[in-house]
Amino acid sequence: MLRKVKVSQPSLLDKVLLRLGELLIAFGSQLKKRYTLAPSGSRCQIEHSIE
């Protein structure tokens, strides 16, 4: 019983974790683009625009 639960739950959890990971990666890449495209002097303006 315990083994079946341990095997069946991770499959669903893995899907959720993978989905969350994809969203985090997409969000992180967007932030990286904003920071890399902007000159170092205008980082304060970018931070304010996010808020």
PDB file of C-alpha atoms in Angstrom:
ATOM      1  CA  MET A   1       0.000   0.000   0.000  1.00  0.00           C
ATOM      2  CA  LEU A   2       2.684   2.482   1.019  1.00  0.00           C
ATOM      3  CA  ARG A   3       4.797   1.697  -2.025  1.00  0.00           C
ATOM      4  CA  LYS A   4       1.860   2.164  -4.379  1.00  0.00           C
ATOM      5  CA  VAL A   5       1.117   5.578  -2.857  1.00  0.00           C
ATOM      6  CA  LYS A   6       4.766   6.596  -3.086  1.00  0.00           C
ATOM      7  CA  VAL A   7       4.895   5.552  -6.743  1.00  0.00           C
ATOM      8  CA  SER A   8       1.594   7.106  -7.811  1.00  0.00           C
ATOM      9  CA  GLN A   9       1.972  10.440  -6.018  1.00  0.00           C
ATOM     10  CA  PRO A  10       5.364  11.532  -7.425  1.00  0.00           C
ATOM     11  CA  SER A  11       4.074  11.116 -10.996  1.00  0.00           C
ATOM     12  CA  LEU A  12       1.439  13.798 -10.320  1.00  0.00           C
ATOM     13  CA  LEU A  13       3.810  15.869  -8.183  1.00  0.00           C
ATOM     14  CA  ASP A  14       6.485  15.691 -10.864  1.00  0.00           C
ATOM     15  CA  LYS A  15       4.063  17.097 -13.437  1.00  0.00           C
ATOM     16  CA  VAL A  16       3.190  19.990 -11.129  1.00  0.00           C
ATOM     17  CA  LEU A  17       6.834  20.617 -10.243  1.00  0.00           C
ATOM     18  CA  LEU A  18       7.852  20.501 -13.892  1.00  0.00           C
ATOM     19  CA  ARG A  19       5.085  22.961 -14.775  1.00  0.00           C
ATOM     20  CA  LEU A  20       6.147  25.297 -11.954  1.00  0.00           C
ATOM     21  CA  GLY A  21       9.756  24.958 -13.063  1.00  0.00           C
ATOM     22  CA  GLU A  22       8.855  25.917 -16.635  1.00  0.00           C
ATOM     23  CA  LEU A  23       6.953  28.975 -15.403  1.00  0.00           C
ATOM     24  CA  LEU A  24       9.868  29.996 -13.176  1.00  0.00           C
ATOM     25  CA  ILE A  25      12.350  29.555 -16.034  1.00  0.00           C
ATOM     26  CA  ALA A  26      10.158  31.609 -18.374  1.00  0.00           C
ATOM     27  CA  PHE A  27       9.756  34.328 -15.750  1.00  0.00           C
ATOM     28  CA  GLY A  28      13.477  34.321 -15.005  1.00  0.00           C
ATOM     29  CA  SER A  29      14.407  34.605 -18.688  1.00  0.00           C
ATOM     30  CA  GLN A  30      12.089  37.613 -19.079  1.00  0.00           C
ATOM     31  CA  LEU A  31      13.739  39.329 -16.093  1.00  0.00           C
ATOM     32  CA  LYS A  32      17.189  38.525 -17.519  1.00  0.00           C
ATOM     33  CA  LYS A  33      16.226  40.093 -20.853  1.00  0.00           C
ATOM     34  CA  ARG A  34      15.075  43.266 -19.096  1.00  0.00           C
ATOM     35  CA  TYR A  35      18.272  43.521 -17.065  1.00  0.00           C
ATOM     36  CA  THR A  36      20.641  42.647 -19.925  1.00  0.00           C
ATOM     37  CA  LEU A  37      18.938  44.946 -22.463  1.00  0.00           C
ATOM     38  CA  ALA A  38      19.007  47.930 -20.101  1.00  0.00           C
ATOM     39  CA  PRO A  39      22.228  49.783 -19.279  1.00  0.00           C
ATOM     40  CA  SER A  40      23.517  49.422 -15.720  1.00  0.00           C
ATOM     41  CA  GLY A  41      22.493  53.000 -14.882  1.00  0.00           C
ATOM     42  CA  SER A  42      18.766  52.447 -15.514  1.00  0.00           C
ATOM     43  CA  ARG A  43      18.346  49.391 -13.263  1.00  0.00           C
ATOM     44  CA  CYS A  44      16.556  51.502 -10.649  1.00  0.00           C
ATOM     45  CA  GLN A  45      13.945  52.519 -13.220  1.00  0.00           C
ATOM     46  CA  ILE A  46      13.397  48.866 -14.185  1.00  0.00           C
ATOM     47  CA  GLU A  47      12.906  47.865 -10.538  1.00  0.00           C
ATOM     48  CA  HIS A  48      10.313  50.606 -10.096  1.00  0.00           C
ATOM     49  CA  SER A  49       8.469  49.534 -13.252  1.00  0.00           C
ATOM     50  CA  ILE A  50       8.220  45.957 -11.917  1.00  0.00           C
ATOM     51  CA  GLU A  51       6.586  47.246  -8.734  1.00  0.00           C
TER      52      GLU A  51
END
